XYZ file of C-alpha atoms in Angstrom:
273
model
C 17.336 1.932 7.478
C 18.374 0.958 3.974
C 19.690 -2.551 3.383
C 22.854 -3.276 1.468
C 22.161 -4.214 -2.150
C 23.143 -7.839 -1.574
C 21.629 -8.295 1.881
C 19.814 -11.349 0.470
C 23.082 -13.296 0.038
C 21.703 -14.451 -3.370
C 18.535 -15.974 -1.835
C 14.995 -15.020 -2.864
C 12.344 -15.145 -0.132
C 10.287 -18.323 0.173
C 6.785 -18.146 1.601
C 7.244 -21.279 3.710
C 10.334 -19.808 5.379
C 8.583 -16.480 5.969
C 5.667 -18.349 7.536
C 8.048 -20.171 9.878
C 9.549 -16.860 10.997
C 6.026 -15.568 11.681
C 5.466 -18.588 13.918
C 8.693 -18.012 15.847
C 7.979 -14.283 16.178
C 4.511 -15.055 17.557
C 5.810 -17.399 20.212
C 8.284 -15.340 22.215
C 10.799 -12.524 22.047
C 13.771 -14.551 23.236
C 17.147 -14.087 21.593
C 18.292 -16.894 19.321
C 21.349 -17.467 17.176
C 20.676 -18.050 13.494
C 21.535 -21.715 14.092
C 18.864 -21.903 16.800
C 16.350 -20.204 14.495
C 17.304 -22.716 11.821
C 16.569 -25.526 14.272
C 13.203 -23.976 15.185
C 12.147 -23.332 11.594
C 14.055 -25.833 9.440
C 15.300 -22.882 7.357
C 18.835 -23.909 6.345
C 21.842 -21.900 7.458
C 25.580 -22.274 7.605
C 28.470 -20.583 9.322
C 29.084 -17.917 6.687
C 25.781 -17.800 4.823
C 22.366 -19.423 4.596
C 18.732 -18.467 4.361
C 17.877 -17.546 7.957
C 19.347 -14.031 8.087
C 18.187 -12.986 4.584
C 14.675 -14.133 5.466
C 14.729 -12.113 8.683
C 15.554 -9.046 6.606
C 12.943 -9.868 3.953
C 10.245 -10.413 6.599
C 11.165 -7.096 8.225
C 11.039 -5.238 4.903
C 7.631 -6.832 4.278
C 6.503 -5.346 7.609
C 5.731 -8.820 8.964
C 8.182 -8.781 11.867
C 10.498 -6.559 13.849
C 13.835 -7.833 15.019
C 16.473 -6.799 17.505
C 20.033 -8.052 17.277
C 22.437 -8.381 20.165
C 25.856 -9.731 19.298
C 24.963 -12.745 17.104
C 21.451 -13.331 18.424
C 18.101 -12.198 17.049
C 14.850 -11.469 18.856
C 11.807 -11.563 16.576
C 8.379 -10.049 17.205
C 5.283 -9.640 15.069
C 4.289 -6.247 13.725
C 0.623 -5.228 13.769
C 0.392 -6.383 10.139
C 2.246 -9.585 10.999
C -0.264 -10.335 13.751
C -3.194 -9.994 11.352
C -1.569 -12.114 8.642
C -0.471 -14.754 11.147
C -4.040 -15.007 12.433
C -5.730 -15.002 9.024
C -3.173 -16.710 6.765
C -0.354 -18.208 8.844
C 1.152 -20.156 5.939
C 1.077 -17.242 3.475
C -0.937 -19.182 0.924
C -3.295 -16.354 -0.050
C -2.343 -13.984 -2.853
C -3.883 -11.220 -0.737
C -1.111 -11.733 1.823
C 1.551 -12.032 -0.845
C 0.495 -8.834 -2.626
C 0.982 -6.928 0.640
C 4.465 -8.442 1.040
C 5.341 -7.421 -2.517
C 4.039 -3.876 -2.057
C 5.968 -3.393 1.150
C 9.341 -4.411 -0.317
C 8.681 -2.369 -3.475
C 7.257 0.801 -1.984
C 9.072 4.115 -2.200
C 10.320 4.024 1.394
C 11.252 0.329 1.581
C 14.723 -0.596 2.875
C 15.027 -3.086 -0.010
C 16.555 -0.474 -2.287
C 16.752 -2.576 -5.466
C 13.012 -3.303 -5.394
C 12.194 0.267 -4.431
C 14.368 1.669 -7.226
C 12.861 -0.651 -9.857
C 9.235 0.176 -9.127
C 9.505 3.844 -8.127
C 12.248 5.225 -10.351
C 13.258 2.851 -13.126
C 9.843 1.729 -14.440
C 8.247 5.227 -14.336
C 11.094 6.479 -16.556
C 11.895 3.455 -18.720
C 8.571 1.643 -18.932
C 7.615 -1.820 -17.740
C 9.302 -3.742 -20.597
C 13.092 -3.787 -20.571
C 16.086 -6.050 -20.964
C 17.872 -7.577 -18.020
C 21.063 -5.927 -19.260
C 19.527 -2.440 -19.343
C 18.229 -2.848 -15.786
C 21.585 -4.189 -14.633
C 23.416 -1.232 -16.178
C 20.972 1.251 -14.650
C 21.319 -0.302 -11.192
C 25.107 -0.294 -11.485
C 25.035 3.431 -12.295
C 22.433 4.290 -9.671
C 24.171 2.577 -6.783
C 27.751 2.880 -8.058
C 28.149 -0.838 -7.635
C 30.441 -2.981 -9.750
C 28.097 -5.957 -9.859
C 24.499 -6.321 -8.743
C 22.946 -9.768 -8.510
C 19.471 -9.667 -10.068
C 18.787 -13.372 -9.520
C 16.942 -12.953 -6.195
C 14.735 -10.259 -7.738
C 13.983 -12.504 -10.697
C 13.313 -15.565 -8.531
C 11.148 -13.494 -6.161
C 8.517 -13.207 -8.910
C 9.080 -16.409 -10.909
C 9.760 -19.199 -8.383
C 6.667 -21.094 -7.252
C 7.971 -21.275 -3.689
C 8.255 -17.492 -3.727
C 5.731 -15.074 -5.250
C 5.185 -16.405 -8.773
C 1.433 -16.724 -8.178
C 1.157 -12.924 -8.249
C 2.048 -12.945 -11.963
C 4.102 -9.763 -11.687
C 7.118 -10.656 -13.829
C 7.178 -12.308 -17.238
C 10.533 -13.247 -18.790
C 11.127 -13.968 -22.460
C 14.806 -14.585 -23.040
C 16.527 -11.406 -21.912
C 13.313 -9.349 -21.922
C 11.551 -8.582 -18.654
C 7.935 -7.449 -18.532
C 6.538 -6.178 -15.237
C 2.786 -6.709 -15.370
C 0.454 -4.183 -13.718
C -1.564 -5.601 -10.840
C -5.231 -5.718 -11.910
C -7.619 -4.013 -9.492
C -9.366 -6.592 -7.320
C -12.356 -5.346 -5.344
C -11.723 -8.058 -2.760
C -8.486 -6.224 -1.943
C -10.101 -2.840 -1.313
C -8.986 -2.689 2.323
C -5.509 -3.838 1.282
C -5.210 -0.831 -1.025
C -6.628 1.408 1.681
C -4.197 0.110 4.304
C -1.158 0.463 2.035
C -2.164 4.013 1.124
C -2.973 5.174 4.651
C 0.027 3.522 6.293
C 2.447 5.483 4.101
C 0.308 8.611 4.371
C 0.395 8.505 8.178
C 4.134 7.791 8.175
C 5.221 10.383 5.615
C 2.576 13.126 5.951
C 1.368 12.588 9.525
C -0.049 16.079 10.074
C -2.140 16.158 6.911
C -5.682 14.778 6.826
C -6.061 16.107 3.280
C -3.488 15.717 0.504
C -3.378 16.490 -3.203
C -3.332 13.894 -5.950
C 0.256 15.000 -6.611
C 1.174 14.276 -2.973
C -0.384 10.854 -3.376
C 1.523 9.915 -6.512
C 4.809 11.778 -5.985
C 5.392 12.038 -2.234
C 3.838 8.682 -1.352
C 4.420 6.833 -4.618
C 1.015 5.226 -4.202
C 0.398 2.561 -6.823
C 3.964 2.407 -8.125
C 4.604 -1.131 -6.819
C 1.460 -2.158 -8.733
C 2.627 -0.347 -11.904
C -0.588 1.687 -11.912
C -0.963 4.750 -14.099
C -2.875 7.837 -12.944
C -6.132 6.580 -14.460
C -5.898 3.319 -12.490
C -5.005 5.177 -9.297
C -8.149 7.284 -9.760
C -10.220 4.103 -10.189
C -8.833 2.810 -6.899
C -9.527 6.111 -5.147
C -13.132 5.923 -6.302
C -13.341 2.348 -4.977
C -11.987 3.506 -1.614
C -14.386 6.442 -1.579
C -17.298 4.033 -2.131
C -16.028 2.108 0.903
C -15.977 5.272 3.038
C -12.212 5.211 3.491
C -11.547 8.551 1.784
C -13.374 11.433 0.149
C -12.173 12.641 -3.242
C -12.655 16.404 -3.643
C -12.853 17.174 -7.357
C -13.641 20.868 -6.824
C -9.953 21.726 -6.514
C -7.120 21.451 -9.020
C -5.256 19.278 -8.432
C -7.959 17.220 -6.762
C -7.522 16.444 -3.088
C -8.061 13.308 -1.031
C -9.466 13.544 2.493
C -8.758 10.758 4.954
C -11.828 9.365 6.739
C -10.388 6.397 8.662
C -7.008 5.238 9.965
C -4.606 2.642 8.595
C -5.293 0.550 11.708
C -9.015 0.522 10.912
C -8.239 -0.888 7.466
C -5.698 -3.326 8.890
C -8.413 -5.049 10.891
C -10.467 -5.531 7.707
C -7.840 -6.769 5.241
C -9.431 -10.194 4.826
C -13.095 -9.150 5.177
C -14.027 -9.751 1.542
C -11.970 -12.894 1.000
C -14.233 -15.881 0.390
């Protein structure tokens, strides 16, 4: 399910609010109005707008929660990833948790279509340095929308209460620079999980895929602005961990899956000190 472009109602996600939704989702699956969720979480809301509903959609796109809506009430539950993060980092203070949230909203198959478009289509064609105006014009053309609000996207990566600590976006006047995520060996199971989760979802019958499948069909590494050389470095790191085998005898090379996404999910925080 793709979200509307302005599902966020102009609000960027805040880690404290996301953490509160994790807590509610962990407690029960009862149906609550957005006003009741606001009371439970202290996330502000109003009659016509507010932060509760946008944060429900953000948390779902980040694969932290699932929700069901009946009339004007929402039932929240933790995903498998949400359960692990809630157990290991319930307040979303670790950059390891935040980098997963970023990747999920920016991956090729994310419902957050502005983020997905930026990282999987715009940057690969236009580069990672561009003006706000050029991005705005491209988005307007792509989605045939008269006006697209880029403020939540900008605040997502620059506001301290959001995801600024990831150091993904640098702004100098009108110029945006999206900074590649530097490989962190502590995150090896994070990379493995993000790769295998999409692999199992998009190519479920294949235990071996080509490098082209990996980059084109899965878009692996795009949310991290990795080039092919960096992707290969990560594949070698994952091979050293026993997650995959890289077969260089074929052209293009192939990648053979050795473990499941769930196996990696249970180990996301193993190397965090």
